[in-house]
PDB file of C-alpha atoms in Angstrom:
ATOM      1  CA  MET A   1     -95.104 -23.354 -14.107  1.00 71.00           C
ATOM      2  CA  LYS A   2     -92.821 -24.610 -11.793  1.00 70.00           C
ATOM      3  CA  GLY A   3     -90.012 -24.114 -15.352  1.00 72.00           C
ATOM      4  CA  ILE A   4     -90.286 -20.477 -14.743  1.00 74.00           C
ATOM      5  CA  LEU A   5     -89.629 -20.762 -10.971  1.00 68.00           C
ATOM      6  CA  ILE A   6     -87.088 -22.558 -11.757  1.00 78.00           C
ATOM      7  CA  SER A   7     -85.433 -19.826 -14.397  1.00 73.00           C
ATOM      8  CA  ILE A   8     -86.100 -16.853 -12.511  1.00 74.00           C
ATOM      9  CA  GLY A   9     -84.472 -18.874  -9.302  1.00 70.00           C
ATOM     10  CA  LEU A  10     -81.218 -19.601 -11.640  1.00 67.00           C
ATOM     11  CA  LEU A  11     -81.219 -15.810 -12.388  1.00 64.00           C
ATOM     12  CA  ALA A  12     -81.268 -15.163  -9.318  1.00 69.00           C
ATOM     13  CA  THR A  13     -78.666 -16.463  -8.730  1.00 73.00           C
ATOM     14  CA  LEU A  14     -76.522 -16.033 -11.284  1.00 64.00           C
ATOM     15  CA  LEU A  15     -76.853 -12.217 -11.122  1.00 63.00           C
ATOM     16  CA  PHE A  16     -76.066 -12.558  -7.169  1.00 63.00           C
ATOM     17  CA  PHE A  17     -72.581 -14.962  -8.263  1.00 63.00           C
ATOM     18  CA  ASN A  18     -72.083 -11.741 -11.336  1.00 64.00           C
ATOM     19  CA  ILE A  19     -71.552  -9.152  -8.680  1.00 65.00           C
ATOM     20  CA  ASN A  20     -69.801 -10.607  -5.728  1.00 60.00           C
ATOM     21  CA  SER A  21     -67.377 -11.603  -8.467  1.00 59.00           C
ATOM     22  CA  GLN A  22     -67.450  -8.166  -9.423  1.00 62.00           C
ATOM     23  CA  ALA A  23     -66.840  -6.471  -6.342  1.00 61.00           C
ATOM     24  CA  GLN A  24     -64.143  -8.807  -5.663  1.00 65.00           C
ATOM     25  CA  ASP A  25     -62.587  -7.932  -9.000  1.00 66.00           C
ATOM     26  CA  THR A  26     -63.107  -4.420  -8.002  1.00 73.00           C
ATOM     27  CA  ALA A  27     -60.838  -4.447  -4.988  1.00 70.00           C
ATOM     28  CA  LYS A  28     -57.894  -6.684  -6.324  1.00 73.00           C
ATOM     29  CA  VAL A  29     -57.785  -4.203  -9.460  1.00 73.00           C
ATOM     30  CA  GLU A  30     -58.130  -1.135  -6.000  1.00 78.00           C
ATOM     31  CA  GLY A  31     -55.893  -2.525  -4.334  1.00 78.00           C
ATOM     32  CA  ASN A  32     -53.481  -3.618  -7.498  1.00 80.00           C
ATOM     33  CA  LYS A  33     -53.120   0.196  -7.842  1.00 82.00           C
ATOM     34  CA  GLN A  34     -52.282   1.015  -5.067  1.00 85.00           C
ATOM     35  CA  LYS A  35     -49.801  -1.096  -4.851  1.00 85.00           C
ATOM     36  CA  ILE A  36     -48.511  -0.068  -8.511  1.00 85.00           C
ATOM     37  CA  ASP A  37     -48.666   3.203  -6.711  1.00 85.00           C
ATOM     38  CA  GLU A  38     -46.286   2.618  -3.855  1.00 85.00           C
ATOM     39  CA  LEU A  39     -43.706   0.862  -6.505  1.00 84.00           C
ATOM     40  CA  ASN A  40     -44.267   3.951  -8.726  1.00 82.00           C
ATOM     41  CA  SER A  41     -43.620   6.625  -5.608  1.00 83.00           C
ATOM     42  CA  ARG A  42     -40.438   4.374  -4.561  1.00 80.00           C
ATOM     43  CA  LEU A  43     -38.905   4.186  -8.195  1.00 79.00           C
ATOM     44  CA  ASP A  44     -39.161   8.027  -8.200  1.00 78.00           C
ATOM     45  CA  LYS A  45     -37.576   8.108  -4.803  1.00 77.00           C
ATOM     46  CA  LEU A  46     -35.132   5.963  -5.785  1.00 72.00           C
ATOM     47  CA  LEU A  47     -34.783   8.409  -9.114  1.00 73.00           C
ATOM     48  CA  SER A  48     -34.799  12.014  -7.379  1.00 72.00           C
ATOM     49  CA  GLY A  49     -31.763  11.093  -5.219  1.00 62.00           C
ATOM     50  CA  ASN A  50     -33.998  12.541  -2.657  1.00 55.00           C
ATOM     51  CA  GLU A  51     -34.476   9.538  -0.278  1.00 52.00           C
ATOM     52  CA  THR A  52     -35.494  10.604   3.287  1.00 55.00           C
ATOM     53  CA  GLY A  53     -35.375   7.741   6.119  1.00 54.00           C
ATOM     54  CA  GLU A  54     -34.213   4.497   6.397  1.00 62.00           C
ATOM     55  CA  LYS A  55     -33.070   3.551   2.551  1.00 63.00           C
ATOM     56  CA  ASP A  56     -34.221   0.519   1.218  1.00 67.00           C
ATOM     57  CA  SER A  57     -33.041  -2.918  -0.166  1.00 72.00           C
ATOM     58  CA  LEU A  58     -32.547  -1.592  -3.323  1.00 73.00           C
ATOM     59  CA  SER A  59     -31.089   1.346  -3.208  1.00 72.00           C
ATOM     60  CA  ILE A  60     -28.218  -0.413  -0.254  1.00 76.00           C
ATOM     61  CA  LYS A  61     -27.898  -3.350  -2.897  1.00 80.00           C
ATOM     62  CA  LEU A  62     -26.947   0.082  -5.767  1.00 82.00           C
ATOM     63  CA  ASP A  63     -24.705   1.451  -3.272  1.00 82.00           C
ATOM     64  CA  GLU A  64     -23.133  -1.972  -2.915  1.00 85.00           C
ATOM     65  CA  VAL A  65     -22.134  -2.346  -6.810  1.00 85.00           C
ATOM     66  CA  LEU A  66     -21.365   0.871  -6.566  1.00 86.00           C
ATOM     67  CA  VAL A  67     -18.326   0.479  -4.271  1.00 86.00           C
ATOM     68  CA  ILE A  68     -17.684  -2.482  -6.465  1.00 88.00           C
ATOM     69  CA  VAL A  69     -17.090  -1.190  -9.425  1.00 88.00           C
ATOM     70  CA  LYS A  70     -15.414   1.451  -8.241  1.00 88.00           C
ATOM     71  CA  GLU A  71     -13.162  -0.764  -6.978  1.00 88.00           C
ATOM     72  CA  LEU A  72     -12.320  -2.526  -9.784  1.00 89.00           C
ATOM     73  CA  GLN A  73     -11.903   0.279 -11.736  1.00 90.00           C
ATOM     74  CA  ARG A  74      -9.086   1.636  -9.984  1.00 87.00           C
ATOM     75  CA  GLU A  75      -7.590  -1.763 -10.039  1.00 87.00           C
ATOM     76  CA  MET A  76      -8.122  -1.586 -13.970  1.00 88.00           C
ATOM     77  CA  ASN A  77      -6.030   1.397 -14.116  1.00 86.00           C
ATOM     78  CA  ASN A  78      -3.111   0.355 -11.777  1.00 82.00           C
ATOM     79  CA  LEU A  79      -2.735  -3.015 -13.819  1.00 82.00           C
ATOM     80  CA  LYS A  80      -3.272  -0.431 -17.428  1.00 83.00           C
ATOM     81  CA  GLY A  81       0.000   1.551 -15.796  1.00 82.00           C
ATOM     82  CA  GLU A  82       1.715  -1.597 -15.205  1.00 77.00           C
ATOM     83  CA  VAL A  83       1.562  -3.167 -18.611  1.00 77.00           C
ATOM     84  CA  ASP A  84       2.147   0.491 -20.011  1.00 77.00           C
ATOM     85  CA  GLU A  85       5.512   0.907 -17.681  1.00 73.00           C
ATOM     86  CA  LEU A  86       6.458  -2.581 -18.916  1.00 70.00           C
ATOM     87  CA  ILE A  87       5.426  -2.434 -22.477  1.00 70.00           C
ATOM     88  CA  SER A  88       7.620   1.338 -22.405  1.00 68.00           C
ATOM     89  CA  GLY A  89      10.323  -0.272 -21.494  1.00 60.00           C
ATOM     90  CA  LYS A  90      10.798   1.480 -18.349  1.00 57.00           C
ATOM     91  CA  PHE A  91      10.777  -2.013 -16.403  1.00 54.00           C
ATOM     92  CA  ARG A  92      13.248  -5.088 -17.806  1.00 51.00           C
ATOM     93  CA  TYR A  93      13.188  -7.630 -16.069  1.00 50.00           C
ATOM     94  CA  ASP A  94      16.745  -9.566 -17.470  1.00 49.00           C
ATOM     95  CA  ILE A  95      18.541 -12.387 -16.111  1.00 46.00           C
ATOM     96  CA  GLU A  96      20.835 -11.130 -12.993  1.00 47.00           C
ATOM     97  CA  PRO A  97      23.732  -9.637 -14.785  1.00 46.00           C
ATOM     98  CA  LYS A  98      27.153 -11.323 -13.763  1.00 45.00           C
ATOM     99  CA  SER A  99      29.027  -8.318 -11.533  1.00 43.00           C
ATOM    100  CA  ALA A 100      30.767  -8.307  -9.114  1.00 39.00           C
ATOM    101  CA  SER A 101      27.826  -6.498  -6.856  1.00 48.00           C
ATOM    102  CA  THR A 102      25.770 -10.288  -7.845  1.00 60.00           C
ATOM    103  CA  THR A 103      27.392 -13.432  -6.220  1.00 74.00           C
ATOM    104  CA  LEU A 104      25.701 -16.502  -5.068  1.00 82.00           C
ATOM    105  CA  ASN A 105      27.465 -17.281  -1.325  1.00 82.00           C
ATOM    106  CA  SER A 106      28.404 -21.277  -1.404  1.00 82.00           C
ATOM    107  CA  GLU A 107      27.988 -20.400   2.374  1.00 86.00           C
ATOM    108  CA  SER A 108      24.553 -19.163   1.826  1.00 89.00           C
ATOM    109  CA  TYR A 109      21.159 -20.519   1.556  1.00 93.00           C
ATOM    110  CA  TYR A 110      18.796 -19.203  -1.068  1.00 91.00           C
ATOM    111  CA  VAL A 111      14.442 -19.842  -1.698  1.00 91.00           C
ATOM    112  CA  VAL A 112      13.346 -20.159  -4.390  1.00 91.00           C
ATOM    113  CA  VAL A 113      10.200 -19.127  -5.917  1.00 91.00           C
ATOM    114  CA  ALA A 114      10.397 -21.379  -8.909  1.00 89.00           C
ATOM    115  CA  ALA A 115      11.858 -23.512 -11.837  1.00 89.00           C
ATOM    116  CA  ARG A 116      11.828 -23.571 -14.950  1.00 91.00           C
ATOM    117  CA  GLY A 117      13.492 -25.955 -18.323  1.00 89.00           C
ATOM    118  CA  ASN A 118      14.348 -22.280 -20.474  1.00 88.00           C
ATOM    119  CA  GLU A 119      14.766 -18.844 -20.073  1.00 86.00           C
ATOM    120  CA  GLU A 120      12.001 -17.232 -21.519  1.00 85.00           C
ATOM    121  CA  ARG A 121       9.419 -19.246 -18.883  1.00 87.00           C
ATOM    122  CA  ILE A 122      11.472 -18.143 -15.775  1.00 86.00           C
ATOM    123  CA  GLN A 123      11.742 -14.364 -16.714  1.00 85.00           C
ATOM    124  CA  LYS A 124       7.383 -14.290 -17.610  1.00 83.00           C
ATOM    125  CA  ALA A 125       7.247 -16.040 -14.122  1.00 84.00           C
ATOM    126  CA  LEU A 126       9.477 -13.114 -12.468  1.00 84.00           C
ATOM    127  CA  ILE A 127       7.714  -9.974 -14.003  1.00 80.00           C
ATOM    128  CA  THR A 128       4.007 -11.957 -12.474  1.00 79.00           C
ATOM    129  CA  MET A 129       6.539 -12.551  -8.941  1.00 79.00           C
ATOM    130  CA  GLN A 130       8.882  -9.976  -8.650  1.00 71.00           C
ATOM    131  CA  LYS A 131       6.126  -7.441  -6.473  1.00 66.00           C
ATOM    132  CA  ASP A 132       6.612  -9.511  -4.474  1.00 63.00           C
ATOM    133  CA  ALA A 133      10.467  -9.466  -3.114  1.00 71.00           C
ATOM    134  CA  PRO A 134      13.707  -8.718  -4.719  1.00 82.00           C
ATOM    135  CA  LEU A 135      14.553 -11.568  -6.881  1.00 86.00           C
ATOM    136  CA  MET A 136      16.442 -13.324  -9.650  1.00 86.00           C
ATOM    137  CA  ILE A 137      17.689 -15.729 -12.255  1.00 89.00           C
ATOM    138  CA  VAL A 138      19.978 -18.452 -11.666  1.00 89.00           C
ATOM    139  CA  GLN A 139      20.718 -21.927 -13.012  1.00 88.00           C
ATOM    140  CA  ASN A 140      21.140 -24.663 -10.993  1.00 86.00           C
ATOM    141  CA  SER A 141      24.717 -26.254 -10.725  1.00 84.00           C
ATOM    142  CA  LYS A 142      24.551 -29.117 -14.308  1.00 85.00           C
ATOM    143  CA  GLY A 143      22.456 -25.534 -16.110  1.00 84.00           C
ATOM    144  CA  THR A 144      19.826 -27.559 -16.622  1.00 89.00           C
ATOM    145  CA  TRP A 145      17.284 -25.619 -14.670  1.00 90.00           C
ATOM    146  CA  TYR A 146      16.169 -22.395 -14.435  1.00 91.00           C
ATOM    147  CA  HIS A 147      15.665 -21.025 -10.700  1.00 89.00           C
ATOM    148  CA  LEU A 148      14.187 -17.595  -9.719  1.00 89.00           C
ATOM    149  CA  ILE A 149      15.211 -16.959  -6.194  1.00 90.00           C
ATOM    150  CA  HIS A 150      15.431 -14.246  -3.067  1.00 88.00           C
ATOM    151  CA  LYS A 151      18.026 -12.069  -3.927  1.00 87.00           C
ATOM    152  CA  GLN A 152      19.093 -12.203  -0.246  1.00 87.00           C
ATOM    153  CA  ALA A 153      21.079 -15.558   1.134  1.00 89.00           C
ATOM    154  CA  TYR A 154      19.356 -16.511   4.158  1.00 92.00           C
ATOM    155  CA  SER A 155      20.913 -19.032   7.579  1.00 91.00           C
ATOM    156  CA  MET A 156      19.744 -22.441   7.174  1.00 91.00           C
ATOM    157  CA  ALA A 157      17.079 -21.801  10.233  1.00 92.00           C
ATOM    158  CA  GLU A 158      16.605 -18.575   7.568  1.00 92.00           C
ATOM    159  CA  ALA A 159      16.146 -19.992   4.449  1.00 90.00           C
ATOM    160  CA  ARG A 160      13.507 -22.229   5.910  1.00 92.00           C
ATOM    161  CA  GLN A 161      11.099 -19.479   7.492  1.00 92.00           C
ATOM    162  CA  MET A 162      11.319 -18.523   4.659  1.00 90.00           C
ATOM    163  CA  ALA A 163      10.114 -21.324   2.169  1.00 89.00           C
ATOM    164  CA  GLU A 164       7.633 -21.752   4.741  1.00 92.00           C
ATOM    165  CA  LYS A 165       6.313 -18.470   4.559  1.00 90.00           C
ATOM    166  CA  GLU A 166       6.216 -18.175   0.425  1.00 88.00           C
ATOM    167  CA  LYS A 167       4.158 -21.749   0.937  1.00 89.00           C
ATOM    168  CA  GLN A 168       2.070 -19.985   3.305  1.00 89.00           C
ATOM    169  CA  ASN A 169       1.947 -17.477   0.314  1.00 85.00           C
ATOM    170  CA  GLY A 170       0.261 -19.740  -2.169  1.00 86.00           C
ATOM    171  CA  ILE A 171       3.490 -20.649  -4.102  1.00 86.00           C
ATOM    172  CA  THR A 172       3.184 -24.718  -3.118  1.00 84.00           C
ATOM    173  CA  ASP A 173       6.529 -25.548  -4.370  1.00 84.00           C
ATOM    174  CA  ALA A 174       8.887 -22.851  -2.682  1.00 88.00           C
ATOM    175  CA  TRP A 175      12.091 -24.751  -1.424  1.00 89.00           C
ATOM    176  CA  TRP A 176      14.903 -23.694  -0.058  1.00 90.00           C
ATOM    177  CA  VAL A 177      18.506 -24.792  -1.760  1.00 90.00           C
ATOM    178  CA  THR A 178      22.402 -24.665  -0.909  1.00 87.00           C
ATOM    179  CA  GLY A 179      24.107 -21.814  -2.601  1.00 85.00           C
ATOM    180  CA  ARG A 180      26.805 -24.195  -3.714  1.00 85.00           C
ATOM    181  CA  LYS A 181      23.787 -25.818  -6.421  1.00 84.00           C
ATOM    182  CA  LEU A 182      23.393 -22.398  -8.074  1.00 84.00           C
ATOM    183  CA  SER A 183      24.934 -20.683 -10.681  1.00 79.00           C
ATOM    184  CA  LEU A 184      24.656 -17.640 -12.628  1.00 72.00           C
ATOM    185  CA  ASP A 185      26.396 -18.991 -15.882  1.00 58.00           C
TER     186      ASP A 185
END
């Protein structure tokens, strides 16, 4: 008899915990269904584009990404156009021609923005830097280095200021030099 009472007690305890556990599981399932419905509703609003009221963080981030993508596309199109112009020969960067209009004043000062040991490398530097200021390629008076300089001649004070400005603009090895130390040959 004692065994039967213990068995009935255990069975009642198991049934109580099972019913309680099922009630908790049912509550969890209902909570999950509500969350899924809420997320589906938000997704539908995003996909339809008919949002009303404030935008949620996901749509704000998507808008920011779209702005960045459009800006990148615009920059890529600009670069593609410049490359096409270079390929077509519309722009040609050569060593500054020796003409009467292109002379170096030995009493003036010039700002050097790049120096290379050979002509091909200085022409590549000219192509990349030409957008910022009118530049020309010259050699040092010994003919051992090619320099990429501002076409404009400066006084000493102006040349110092311009060299400092170039350094602030990211050309860390910019310097100034007198026209006596340069040659168009």
